[in-house]
PDB file of N, CA and C in Angstrom:
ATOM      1  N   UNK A1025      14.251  19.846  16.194  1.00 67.00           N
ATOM      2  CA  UNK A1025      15.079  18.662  16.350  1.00 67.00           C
ATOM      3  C   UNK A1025      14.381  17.670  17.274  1.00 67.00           C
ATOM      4  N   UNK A1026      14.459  16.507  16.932  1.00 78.00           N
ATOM      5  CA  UNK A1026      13.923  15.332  17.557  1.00 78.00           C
ATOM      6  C   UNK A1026      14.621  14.869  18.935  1.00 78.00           C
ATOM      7  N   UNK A1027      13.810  15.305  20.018  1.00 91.00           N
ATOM      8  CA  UNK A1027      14.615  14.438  21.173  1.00 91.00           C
ATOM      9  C   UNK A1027      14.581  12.848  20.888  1.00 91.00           C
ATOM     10  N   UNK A1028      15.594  12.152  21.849  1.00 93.00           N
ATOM     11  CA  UNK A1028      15.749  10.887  21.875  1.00 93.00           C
ATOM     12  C   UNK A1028      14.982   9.963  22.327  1.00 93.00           C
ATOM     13  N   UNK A1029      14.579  10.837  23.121  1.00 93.00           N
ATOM     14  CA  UNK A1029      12.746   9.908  23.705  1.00 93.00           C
ATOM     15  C   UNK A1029      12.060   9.876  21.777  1.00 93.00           C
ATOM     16  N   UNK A1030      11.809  11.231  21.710  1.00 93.00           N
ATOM     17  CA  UNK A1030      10.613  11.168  19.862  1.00 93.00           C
ATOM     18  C   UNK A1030      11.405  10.149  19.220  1.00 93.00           C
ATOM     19  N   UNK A1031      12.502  10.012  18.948  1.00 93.00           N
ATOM     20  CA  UNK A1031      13.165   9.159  17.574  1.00 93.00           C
ATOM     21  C   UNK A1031      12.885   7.974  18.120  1.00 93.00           C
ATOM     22  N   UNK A1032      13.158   7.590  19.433  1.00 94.00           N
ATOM     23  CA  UNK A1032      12.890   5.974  19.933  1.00 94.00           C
ATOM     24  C   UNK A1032      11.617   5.507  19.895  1.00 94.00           C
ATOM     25  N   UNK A1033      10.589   6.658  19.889  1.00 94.00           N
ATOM     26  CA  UNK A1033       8.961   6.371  20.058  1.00 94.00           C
ATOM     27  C   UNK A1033       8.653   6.419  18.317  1.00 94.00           C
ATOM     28  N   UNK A1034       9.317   7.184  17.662  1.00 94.00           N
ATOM     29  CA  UNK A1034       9.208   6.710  16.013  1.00 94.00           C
ATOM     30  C   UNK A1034       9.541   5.730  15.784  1.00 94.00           C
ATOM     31  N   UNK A1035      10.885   5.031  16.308  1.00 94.00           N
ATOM     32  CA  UNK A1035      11.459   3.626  15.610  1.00 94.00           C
ATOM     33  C   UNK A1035      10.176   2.884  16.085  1.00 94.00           C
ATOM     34  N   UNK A1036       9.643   2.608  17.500  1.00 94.00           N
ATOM     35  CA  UNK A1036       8.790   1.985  17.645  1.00 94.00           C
ATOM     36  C   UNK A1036       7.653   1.365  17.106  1.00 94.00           C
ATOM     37  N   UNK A1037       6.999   2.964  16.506  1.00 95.00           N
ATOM     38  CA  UNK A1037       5.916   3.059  15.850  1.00 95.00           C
ATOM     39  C   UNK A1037       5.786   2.163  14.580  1.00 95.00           C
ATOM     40  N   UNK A1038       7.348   2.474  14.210  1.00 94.00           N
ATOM     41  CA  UNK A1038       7.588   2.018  12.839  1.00 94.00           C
ATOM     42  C   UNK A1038       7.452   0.330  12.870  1.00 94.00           C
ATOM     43  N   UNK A1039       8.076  -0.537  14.111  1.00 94.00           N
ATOM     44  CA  UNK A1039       8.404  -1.505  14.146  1.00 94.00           C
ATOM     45  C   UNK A1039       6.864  -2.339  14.502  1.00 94.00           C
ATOM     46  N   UNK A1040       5.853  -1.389  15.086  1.00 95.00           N
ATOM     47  CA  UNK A1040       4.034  -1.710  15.235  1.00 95.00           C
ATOM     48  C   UNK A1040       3.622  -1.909  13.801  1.00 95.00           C
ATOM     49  N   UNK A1041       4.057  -1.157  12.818  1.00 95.00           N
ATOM     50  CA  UNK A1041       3.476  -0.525  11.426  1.00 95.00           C
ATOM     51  C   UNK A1041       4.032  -2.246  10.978  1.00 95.00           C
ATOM     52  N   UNK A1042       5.125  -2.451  11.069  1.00 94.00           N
ATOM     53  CA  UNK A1042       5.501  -3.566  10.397  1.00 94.00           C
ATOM     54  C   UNK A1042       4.738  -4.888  10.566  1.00 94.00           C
ATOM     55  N   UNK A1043       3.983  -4.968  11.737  1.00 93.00           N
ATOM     56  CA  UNK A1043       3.185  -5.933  12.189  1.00 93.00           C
ATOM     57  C   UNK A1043       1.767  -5.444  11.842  1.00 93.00           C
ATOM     58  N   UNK A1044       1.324  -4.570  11.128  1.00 93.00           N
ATOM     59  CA  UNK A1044       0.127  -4.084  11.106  1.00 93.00           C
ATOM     60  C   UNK A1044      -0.461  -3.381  10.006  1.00 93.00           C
ATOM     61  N   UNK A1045      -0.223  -4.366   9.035  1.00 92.00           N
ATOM     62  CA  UNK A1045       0.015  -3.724   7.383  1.00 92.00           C
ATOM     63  C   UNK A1045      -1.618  -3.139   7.300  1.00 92.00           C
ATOM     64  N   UNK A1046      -2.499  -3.371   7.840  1.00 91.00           N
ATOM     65  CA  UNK A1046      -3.953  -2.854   7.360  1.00 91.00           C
ATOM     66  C   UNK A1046      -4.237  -1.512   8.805  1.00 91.00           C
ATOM     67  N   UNK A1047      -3.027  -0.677   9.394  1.00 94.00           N
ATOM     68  CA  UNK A1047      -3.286   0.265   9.989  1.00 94.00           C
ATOM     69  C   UNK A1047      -2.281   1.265   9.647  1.00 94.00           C
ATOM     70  N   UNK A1048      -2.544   2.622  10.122  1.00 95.00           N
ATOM     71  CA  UNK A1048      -1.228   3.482   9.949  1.00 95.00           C
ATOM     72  C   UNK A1048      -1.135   4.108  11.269  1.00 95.00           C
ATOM     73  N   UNK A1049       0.452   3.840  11.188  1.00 96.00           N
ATOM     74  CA  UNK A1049       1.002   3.976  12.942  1.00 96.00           C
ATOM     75  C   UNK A1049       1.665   5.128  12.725  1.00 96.00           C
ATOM     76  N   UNK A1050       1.770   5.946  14.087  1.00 96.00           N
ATOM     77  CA  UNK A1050       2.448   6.776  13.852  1.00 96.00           C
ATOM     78  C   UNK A1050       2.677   7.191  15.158  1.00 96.00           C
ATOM     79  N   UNK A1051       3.923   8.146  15.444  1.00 96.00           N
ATOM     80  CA  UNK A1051       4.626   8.614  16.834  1.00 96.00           C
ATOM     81  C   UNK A1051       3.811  10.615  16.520  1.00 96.00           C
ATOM     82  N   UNK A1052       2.967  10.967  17.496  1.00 94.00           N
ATOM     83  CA  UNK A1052       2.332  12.175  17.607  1.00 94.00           C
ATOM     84  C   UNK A1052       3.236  13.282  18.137  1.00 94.00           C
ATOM     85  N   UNK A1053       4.055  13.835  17.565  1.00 92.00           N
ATOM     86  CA  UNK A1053       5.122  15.390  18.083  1.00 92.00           C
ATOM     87  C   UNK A1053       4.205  16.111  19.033  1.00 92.00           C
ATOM     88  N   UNK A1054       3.097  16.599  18.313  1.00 93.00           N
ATOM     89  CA  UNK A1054       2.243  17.093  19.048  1.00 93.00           C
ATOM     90  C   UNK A1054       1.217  17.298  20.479  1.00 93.00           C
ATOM     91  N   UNK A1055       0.948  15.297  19.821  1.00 94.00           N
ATOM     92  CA  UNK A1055       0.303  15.016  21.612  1.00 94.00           C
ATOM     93  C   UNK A1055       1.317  14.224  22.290  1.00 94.00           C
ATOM     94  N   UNK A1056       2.296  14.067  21.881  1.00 94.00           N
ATOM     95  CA  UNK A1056       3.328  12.772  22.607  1.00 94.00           C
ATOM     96  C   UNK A1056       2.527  11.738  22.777  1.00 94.00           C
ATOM     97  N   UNK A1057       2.290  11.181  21.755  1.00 96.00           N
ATOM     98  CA  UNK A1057       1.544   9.474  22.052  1.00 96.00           C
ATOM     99  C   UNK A1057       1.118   8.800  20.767  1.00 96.00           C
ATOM    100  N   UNK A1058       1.034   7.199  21.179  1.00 97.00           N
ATOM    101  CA  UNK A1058       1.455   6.576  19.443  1.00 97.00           C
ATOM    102  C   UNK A1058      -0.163   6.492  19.107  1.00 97.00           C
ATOM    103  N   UNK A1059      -0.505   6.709  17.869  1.00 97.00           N
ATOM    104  CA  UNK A1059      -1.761   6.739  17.289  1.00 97.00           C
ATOM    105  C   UNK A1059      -1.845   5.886  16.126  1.00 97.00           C
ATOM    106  N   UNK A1060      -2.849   5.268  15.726  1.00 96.00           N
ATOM    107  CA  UNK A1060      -2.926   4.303  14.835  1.00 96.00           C
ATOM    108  C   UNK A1060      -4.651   4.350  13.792  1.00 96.00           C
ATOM    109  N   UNK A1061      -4.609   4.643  12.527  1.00 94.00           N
ATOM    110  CA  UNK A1061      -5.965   4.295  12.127  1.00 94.00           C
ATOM    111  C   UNK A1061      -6.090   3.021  11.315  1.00 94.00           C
ATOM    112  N   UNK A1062      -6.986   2.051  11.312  1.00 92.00           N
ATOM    113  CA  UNK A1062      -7.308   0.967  10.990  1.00 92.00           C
ATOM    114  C   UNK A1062      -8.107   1.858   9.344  1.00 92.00           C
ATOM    115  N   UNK A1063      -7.152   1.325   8.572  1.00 87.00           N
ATOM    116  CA  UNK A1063      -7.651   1.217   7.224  1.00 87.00           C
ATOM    117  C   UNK A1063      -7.666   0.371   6.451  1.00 87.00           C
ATOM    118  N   UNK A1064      -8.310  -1.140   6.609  1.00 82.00           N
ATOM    119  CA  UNK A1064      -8.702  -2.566   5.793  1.00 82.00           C
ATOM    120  C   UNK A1064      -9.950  -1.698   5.082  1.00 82.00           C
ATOM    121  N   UNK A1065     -10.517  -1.664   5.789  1.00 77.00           N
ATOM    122  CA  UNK A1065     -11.992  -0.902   5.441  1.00 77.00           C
ATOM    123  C   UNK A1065     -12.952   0.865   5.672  1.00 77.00           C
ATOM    124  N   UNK A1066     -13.040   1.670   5.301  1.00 75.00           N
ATOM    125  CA  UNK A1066     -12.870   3.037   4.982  1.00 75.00           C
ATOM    126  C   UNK A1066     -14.416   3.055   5.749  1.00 75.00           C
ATOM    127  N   UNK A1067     -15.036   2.451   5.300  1.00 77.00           N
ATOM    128  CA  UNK A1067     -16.684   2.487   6.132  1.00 77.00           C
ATOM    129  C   UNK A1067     -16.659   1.829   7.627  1.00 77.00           C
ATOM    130  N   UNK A1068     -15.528   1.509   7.677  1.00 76.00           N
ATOM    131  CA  UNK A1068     -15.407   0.663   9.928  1.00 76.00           C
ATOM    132  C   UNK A1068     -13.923   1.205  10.357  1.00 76.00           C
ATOM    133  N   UNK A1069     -13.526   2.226  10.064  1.00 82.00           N
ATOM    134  CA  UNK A1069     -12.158   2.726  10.690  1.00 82.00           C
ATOM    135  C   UNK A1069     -12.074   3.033  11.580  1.00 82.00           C
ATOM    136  N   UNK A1070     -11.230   2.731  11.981  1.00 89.00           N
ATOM    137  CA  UNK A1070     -11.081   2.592  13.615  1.00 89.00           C
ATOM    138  C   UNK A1070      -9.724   3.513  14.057  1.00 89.00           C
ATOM    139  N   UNK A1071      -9.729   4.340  14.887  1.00 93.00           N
ATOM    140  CA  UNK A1071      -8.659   5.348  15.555  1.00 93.00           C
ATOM    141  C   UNK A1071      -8.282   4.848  17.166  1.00 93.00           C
ATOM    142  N   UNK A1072      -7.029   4.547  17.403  1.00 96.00           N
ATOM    143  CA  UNK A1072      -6.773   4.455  18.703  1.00 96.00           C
ATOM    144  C   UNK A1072      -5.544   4.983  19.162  1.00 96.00           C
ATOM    145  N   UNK A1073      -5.465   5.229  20.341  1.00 96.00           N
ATOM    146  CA  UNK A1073      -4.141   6.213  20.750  1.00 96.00           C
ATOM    147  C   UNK A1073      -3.872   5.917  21.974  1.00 96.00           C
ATOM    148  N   UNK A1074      -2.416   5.912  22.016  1.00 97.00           N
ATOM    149  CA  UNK A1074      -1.850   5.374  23.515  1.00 97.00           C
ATOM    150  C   UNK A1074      -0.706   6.065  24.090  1.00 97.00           C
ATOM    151  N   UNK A1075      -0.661   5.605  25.153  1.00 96.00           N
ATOM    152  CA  UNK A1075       0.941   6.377  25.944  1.00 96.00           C
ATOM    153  C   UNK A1075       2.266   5.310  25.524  1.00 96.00           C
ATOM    154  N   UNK A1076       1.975   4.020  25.025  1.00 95.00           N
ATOM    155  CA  UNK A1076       3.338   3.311  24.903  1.00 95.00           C
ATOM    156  C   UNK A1076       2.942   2.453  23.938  1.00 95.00           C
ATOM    157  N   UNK A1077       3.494   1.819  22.918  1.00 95.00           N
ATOM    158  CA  UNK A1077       3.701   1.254  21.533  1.00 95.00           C
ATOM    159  C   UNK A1077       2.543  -0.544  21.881  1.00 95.00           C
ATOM    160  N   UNK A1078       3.206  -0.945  23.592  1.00 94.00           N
ATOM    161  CA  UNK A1078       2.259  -2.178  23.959  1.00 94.00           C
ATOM    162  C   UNK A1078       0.519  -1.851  23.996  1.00 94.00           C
ATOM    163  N   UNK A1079       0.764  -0.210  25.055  1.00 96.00           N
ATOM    164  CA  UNK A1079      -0.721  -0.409  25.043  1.00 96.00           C
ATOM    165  C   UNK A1079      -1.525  -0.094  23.724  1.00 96.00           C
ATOM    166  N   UNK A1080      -0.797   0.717  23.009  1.00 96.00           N
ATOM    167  CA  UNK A1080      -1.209   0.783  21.399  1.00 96.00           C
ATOM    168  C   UNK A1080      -1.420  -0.607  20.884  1.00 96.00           C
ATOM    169  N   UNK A1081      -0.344  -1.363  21.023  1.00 95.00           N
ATOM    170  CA  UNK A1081      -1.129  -2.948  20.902  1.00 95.00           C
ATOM    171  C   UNK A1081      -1.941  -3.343  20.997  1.00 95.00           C
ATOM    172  N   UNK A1082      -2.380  -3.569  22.268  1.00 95.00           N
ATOM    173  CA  UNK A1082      -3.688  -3.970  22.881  1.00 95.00           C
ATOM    174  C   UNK A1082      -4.626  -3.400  22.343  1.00 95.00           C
ATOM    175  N   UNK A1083      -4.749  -2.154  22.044  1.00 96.00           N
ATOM    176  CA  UNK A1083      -5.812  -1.510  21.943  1.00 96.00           C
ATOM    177  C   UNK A1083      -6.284  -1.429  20.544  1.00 96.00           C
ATOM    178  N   UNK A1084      -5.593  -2.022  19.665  1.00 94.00           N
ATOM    179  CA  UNK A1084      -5.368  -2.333  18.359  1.00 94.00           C
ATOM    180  C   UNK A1084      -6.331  -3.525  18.148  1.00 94.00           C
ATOM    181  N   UNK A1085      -5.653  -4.452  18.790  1.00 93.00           N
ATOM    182  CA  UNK A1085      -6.208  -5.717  18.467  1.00 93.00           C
ATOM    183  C   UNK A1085      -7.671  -6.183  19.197  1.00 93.00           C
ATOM    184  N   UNK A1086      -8.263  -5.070  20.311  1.00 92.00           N
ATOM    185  CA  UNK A1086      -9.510  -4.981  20.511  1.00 92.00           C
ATOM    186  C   UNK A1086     -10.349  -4.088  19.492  1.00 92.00           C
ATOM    187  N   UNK A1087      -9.825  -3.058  18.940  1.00 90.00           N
ATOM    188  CA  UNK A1087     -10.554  -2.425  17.722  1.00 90.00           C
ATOM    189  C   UNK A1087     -10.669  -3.689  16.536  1.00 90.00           C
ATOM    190  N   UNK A1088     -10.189  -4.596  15.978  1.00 87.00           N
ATOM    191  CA  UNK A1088      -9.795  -5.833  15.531  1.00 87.00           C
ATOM    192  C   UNK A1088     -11.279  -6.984  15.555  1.00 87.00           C
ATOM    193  N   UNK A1089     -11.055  -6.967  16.929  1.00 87.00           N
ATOM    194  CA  UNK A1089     -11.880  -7.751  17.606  1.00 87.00           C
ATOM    195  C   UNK A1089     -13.843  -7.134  17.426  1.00 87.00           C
ATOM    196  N   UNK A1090     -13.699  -5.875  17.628  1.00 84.00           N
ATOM    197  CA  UNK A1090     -14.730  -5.647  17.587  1.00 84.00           C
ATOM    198  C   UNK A1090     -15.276  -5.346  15.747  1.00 84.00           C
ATOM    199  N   UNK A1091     -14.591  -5.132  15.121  1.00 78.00           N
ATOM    200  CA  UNK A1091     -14.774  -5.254  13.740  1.00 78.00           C
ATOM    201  C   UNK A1091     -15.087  -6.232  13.524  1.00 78.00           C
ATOM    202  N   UNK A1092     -14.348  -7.296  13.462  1.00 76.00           N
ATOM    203  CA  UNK A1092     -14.918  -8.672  13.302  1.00 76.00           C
ATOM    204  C   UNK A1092     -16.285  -9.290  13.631  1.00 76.00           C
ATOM    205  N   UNK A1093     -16.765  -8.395  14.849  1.00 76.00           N
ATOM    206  CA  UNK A1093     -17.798  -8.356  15.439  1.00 76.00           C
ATOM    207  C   UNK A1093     -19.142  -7.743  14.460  1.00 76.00           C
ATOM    208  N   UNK A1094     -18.849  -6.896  14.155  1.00 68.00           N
ATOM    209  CA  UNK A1094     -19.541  -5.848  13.318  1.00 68.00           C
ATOM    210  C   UNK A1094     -19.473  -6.408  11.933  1.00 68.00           C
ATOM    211  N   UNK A1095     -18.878  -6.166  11.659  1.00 65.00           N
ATOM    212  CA  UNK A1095     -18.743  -7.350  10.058  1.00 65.00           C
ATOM    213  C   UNK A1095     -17.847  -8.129  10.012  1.00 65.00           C
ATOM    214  N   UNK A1096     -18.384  -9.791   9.764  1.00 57.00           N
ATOM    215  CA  UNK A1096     -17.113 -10.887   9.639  1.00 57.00           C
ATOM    216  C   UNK A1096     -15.898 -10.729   8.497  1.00 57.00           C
ATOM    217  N   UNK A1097     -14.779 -10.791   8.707  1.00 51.00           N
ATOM    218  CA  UNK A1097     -13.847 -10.173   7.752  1.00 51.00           C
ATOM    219  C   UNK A1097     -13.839 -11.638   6.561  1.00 51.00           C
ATOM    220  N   UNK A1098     -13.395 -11.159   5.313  1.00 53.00           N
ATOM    221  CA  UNK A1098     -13.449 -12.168   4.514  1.00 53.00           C
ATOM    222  C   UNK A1098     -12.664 -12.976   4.575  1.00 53.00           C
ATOM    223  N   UNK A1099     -12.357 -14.598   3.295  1.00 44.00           N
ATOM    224  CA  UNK A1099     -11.613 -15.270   3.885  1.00 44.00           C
ATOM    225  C   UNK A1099      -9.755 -15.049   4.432  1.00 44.00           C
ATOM    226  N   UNK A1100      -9.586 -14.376   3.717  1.00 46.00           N
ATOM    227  CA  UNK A1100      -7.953 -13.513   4.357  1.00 46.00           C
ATOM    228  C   UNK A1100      -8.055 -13.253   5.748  1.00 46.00           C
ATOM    229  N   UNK A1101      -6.980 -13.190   6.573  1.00 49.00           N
ATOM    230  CA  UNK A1101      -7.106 -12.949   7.835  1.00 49.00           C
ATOM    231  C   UNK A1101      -6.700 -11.451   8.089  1.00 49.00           C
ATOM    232  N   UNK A1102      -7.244 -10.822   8.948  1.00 52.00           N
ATOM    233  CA  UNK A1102      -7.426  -9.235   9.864  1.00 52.00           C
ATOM    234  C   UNK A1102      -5.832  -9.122   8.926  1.00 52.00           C
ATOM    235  N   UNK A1103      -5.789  -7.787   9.542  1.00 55.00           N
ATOM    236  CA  UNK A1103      -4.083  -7.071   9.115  1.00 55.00           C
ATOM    237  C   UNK A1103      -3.155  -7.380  10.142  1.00 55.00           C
ATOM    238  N   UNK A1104      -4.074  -7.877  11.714  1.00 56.00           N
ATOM    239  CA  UNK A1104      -2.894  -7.756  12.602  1.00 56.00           C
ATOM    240  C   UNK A1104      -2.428  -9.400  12.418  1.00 56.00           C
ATOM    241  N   UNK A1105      -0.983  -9.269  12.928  1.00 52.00           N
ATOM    242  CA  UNK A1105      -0.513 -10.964  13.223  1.00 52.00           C
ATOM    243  C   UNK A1105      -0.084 -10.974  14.780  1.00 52.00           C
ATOM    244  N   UNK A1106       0.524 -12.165  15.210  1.00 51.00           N
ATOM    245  CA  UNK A1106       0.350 -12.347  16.516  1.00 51.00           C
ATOM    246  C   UNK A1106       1.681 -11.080  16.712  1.00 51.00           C
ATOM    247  N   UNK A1107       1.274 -11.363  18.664  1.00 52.00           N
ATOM    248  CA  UNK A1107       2.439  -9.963  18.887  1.00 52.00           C
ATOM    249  C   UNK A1107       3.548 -10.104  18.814  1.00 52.00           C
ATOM    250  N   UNK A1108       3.562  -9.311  18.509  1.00 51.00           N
ATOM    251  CA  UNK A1108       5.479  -9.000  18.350  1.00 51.00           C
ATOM    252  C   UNK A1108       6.486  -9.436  18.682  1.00 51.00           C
ATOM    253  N   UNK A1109       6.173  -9.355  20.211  1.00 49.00           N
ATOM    254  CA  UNK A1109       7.110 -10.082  21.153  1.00 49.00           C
ATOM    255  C   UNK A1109       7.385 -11.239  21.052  1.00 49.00           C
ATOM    256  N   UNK A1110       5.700 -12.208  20.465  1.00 43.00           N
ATOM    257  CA  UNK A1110       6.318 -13.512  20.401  1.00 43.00           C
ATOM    258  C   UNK A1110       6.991 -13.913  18.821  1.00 43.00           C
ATOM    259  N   UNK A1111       7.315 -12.827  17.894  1.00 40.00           N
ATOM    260  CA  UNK A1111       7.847 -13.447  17.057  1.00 40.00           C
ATOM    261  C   UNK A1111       9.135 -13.308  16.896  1.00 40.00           C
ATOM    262  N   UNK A1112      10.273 -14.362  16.336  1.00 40.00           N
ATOM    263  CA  UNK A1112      11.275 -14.041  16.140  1.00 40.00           C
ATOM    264  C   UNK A1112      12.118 -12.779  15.845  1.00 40.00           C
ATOM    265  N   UNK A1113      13.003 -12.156  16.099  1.00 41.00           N
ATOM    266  CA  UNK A1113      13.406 -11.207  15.806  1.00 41.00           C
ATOM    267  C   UNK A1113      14.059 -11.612  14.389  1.00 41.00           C
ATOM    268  N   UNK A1114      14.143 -10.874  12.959  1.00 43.00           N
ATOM    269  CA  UNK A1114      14.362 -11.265  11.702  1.00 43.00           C
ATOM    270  C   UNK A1114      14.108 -12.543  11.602  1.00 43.00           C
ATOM    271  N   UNK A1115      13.148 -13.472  12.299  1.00 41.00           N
ATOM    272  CA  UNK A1115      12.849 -14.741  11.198  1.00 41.00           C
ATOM    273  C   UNK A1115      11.814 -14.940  10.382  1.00 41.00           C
ATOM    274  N   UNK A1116      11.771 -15.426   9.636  1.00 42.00           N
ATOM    275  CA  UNK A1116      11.091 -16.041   8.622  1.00 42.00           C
ATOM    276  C   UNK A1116       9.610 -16.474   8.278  1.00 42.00           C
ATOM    277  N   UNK A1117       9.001 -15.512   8.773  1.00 41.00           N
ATOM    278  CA  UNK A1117       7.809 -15.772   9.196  1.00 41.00           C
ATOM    279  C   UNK A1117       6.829 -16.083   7.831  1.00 41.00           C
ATOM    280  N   UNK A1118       6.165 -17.099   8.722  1.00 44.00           N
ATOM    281  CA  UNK A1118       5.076 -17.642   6.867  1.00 44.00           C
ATOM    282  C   UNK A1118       4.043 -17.392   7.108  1.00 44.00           C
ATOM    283  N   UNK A1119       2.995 -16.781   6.659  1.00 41.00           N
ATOM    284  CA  UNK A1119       1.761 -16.198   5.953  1.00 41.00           C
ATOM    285  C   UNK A1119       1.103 -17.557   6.124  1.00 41.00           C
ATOM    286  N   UNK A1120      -0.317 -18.006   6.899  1.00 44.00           N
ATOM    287  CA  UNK A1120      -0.671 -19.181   6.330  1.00 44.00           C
ATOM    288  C   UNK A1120      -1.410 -19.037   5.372  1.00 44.00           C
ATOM    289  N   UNK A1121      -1.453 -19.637   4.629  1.00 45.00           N
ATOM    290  CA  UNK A1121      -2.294 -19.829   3.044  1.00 45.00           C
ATOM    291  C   UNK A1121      -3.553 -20.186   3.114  1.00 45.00           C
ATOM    292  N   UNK A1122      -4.771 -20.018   2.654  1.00 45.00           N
ATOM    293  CA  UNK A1122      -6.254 -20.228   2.896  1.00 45.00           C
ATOM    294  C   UNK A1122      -6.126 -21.993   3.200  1.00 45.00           C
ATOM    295  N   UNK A1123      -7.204 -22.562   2.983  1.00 49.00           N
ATOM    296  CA  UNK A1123      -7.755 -23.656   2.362  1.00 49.00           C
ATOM    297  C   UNK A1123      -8.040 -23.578   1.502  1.00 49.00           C
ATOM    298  N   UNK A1124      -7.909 -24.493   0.842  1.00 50.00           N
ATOM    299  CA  UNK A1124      -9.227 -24.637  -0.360  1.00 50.00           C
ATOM    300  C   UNK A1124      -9.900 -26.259  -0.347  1.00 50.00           C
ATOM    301  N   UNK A1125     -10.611 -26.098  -0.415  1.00 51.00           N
ATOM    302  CA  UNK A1125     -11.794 -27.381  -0.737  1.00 51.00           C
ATOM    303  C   UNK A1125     -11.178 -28.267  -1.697  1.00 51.00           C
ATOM    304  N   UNK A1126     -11.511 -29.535  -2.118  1.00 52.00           N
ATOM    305  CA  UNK A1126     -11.047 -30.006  -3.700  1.00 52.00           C
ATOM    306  C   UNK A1126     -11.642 -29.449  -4.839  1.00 52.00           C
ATOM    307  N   UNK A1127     -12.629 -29.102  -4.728  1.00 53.00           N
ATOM    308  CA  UNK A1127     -13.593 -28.530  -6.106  1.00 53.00           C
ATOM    309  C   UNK A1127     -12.653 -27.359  -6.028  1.00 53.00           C
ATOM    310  N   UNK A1128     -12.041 -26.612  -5.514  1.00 52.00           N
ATOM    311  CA  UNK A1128     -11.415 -25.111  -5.448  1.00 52.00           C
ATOM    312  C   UNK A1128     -10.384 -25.742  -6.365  1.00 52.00           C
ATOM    313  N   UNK A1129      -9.790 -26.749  -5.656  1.00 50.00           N
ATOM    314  CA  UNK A1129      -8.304 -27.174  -5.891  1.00 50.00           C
ATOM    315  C   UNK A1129      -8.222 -27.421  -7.377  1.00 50.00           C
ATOM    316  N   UNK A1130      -9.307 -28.256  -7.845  1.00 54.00           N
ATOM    317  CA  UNK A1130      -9.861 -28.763  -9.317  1.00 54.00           C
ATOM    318  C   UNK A1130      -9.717 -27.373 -10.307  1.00 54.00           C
ATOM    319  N   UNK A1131     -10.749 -26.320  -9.982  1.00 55.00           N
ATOM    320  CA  UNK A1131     -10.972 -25.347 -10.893  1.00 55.00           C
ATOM    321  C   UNK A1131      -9.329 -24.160 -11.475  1.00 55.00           C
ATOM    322  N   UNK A1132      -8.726 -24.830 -10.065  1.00 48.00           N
ATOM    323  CA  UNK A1132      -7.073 -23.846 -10.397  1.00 48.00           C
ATOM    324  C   UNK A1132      -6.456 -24.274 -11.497  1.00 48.00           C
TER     325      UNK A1132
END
């Protein structure tokens, strides 16, 4: 049975996962701590693990950072979006849409 600390550190996890469609989050029974693998790309995966859902944040978006580093990501942006905290709770959040050039715009 799940103590109330585990179920609150699952909802958590879950609510990271939602902001972080190109990783898989998860609450650890085992080690007590939230773990995350970066899967955009299978050849630069990235594993990080923390004591609380923020510093799992952080530590997310420096694995992020250093990918980008290592190979520039294409024109789509990373999996992560800004944090959490600063986004609305249930609003409406919009995806920005590439550019395109006019010759792009032409060939559609």
């Amino acid at each position: 049975m799940l103590s109330r600390a585990d179920a609150d550190a699952a909802r958590a996890a879950q609510q990271v996962q939602e902001y972080a469609p190109t990783w898989l989050i998860m609450w650890s029974l085992r080690h007590r701590r939230f773990e995350a693998w970066q899967c955009a790309d299978p050849n630069e995966c990235r594993i990080v693990h923390a004591a609380s859902a923020a510093e799992l944040w952080d530590l997310m978006q420096q694995a992020e950072v250093k990918l980008q580093r290592i190979s520039p990501p294409p024109l789509l942006a990373l999996g992560l979006v800004p944090h959490p905290r600063v986004l609305p709770i249930g609003g409406d959040e919009r995806v920005p849409r590439p550019h395109h050039s006019p010759q792009e715009r032409d060939r559609s």
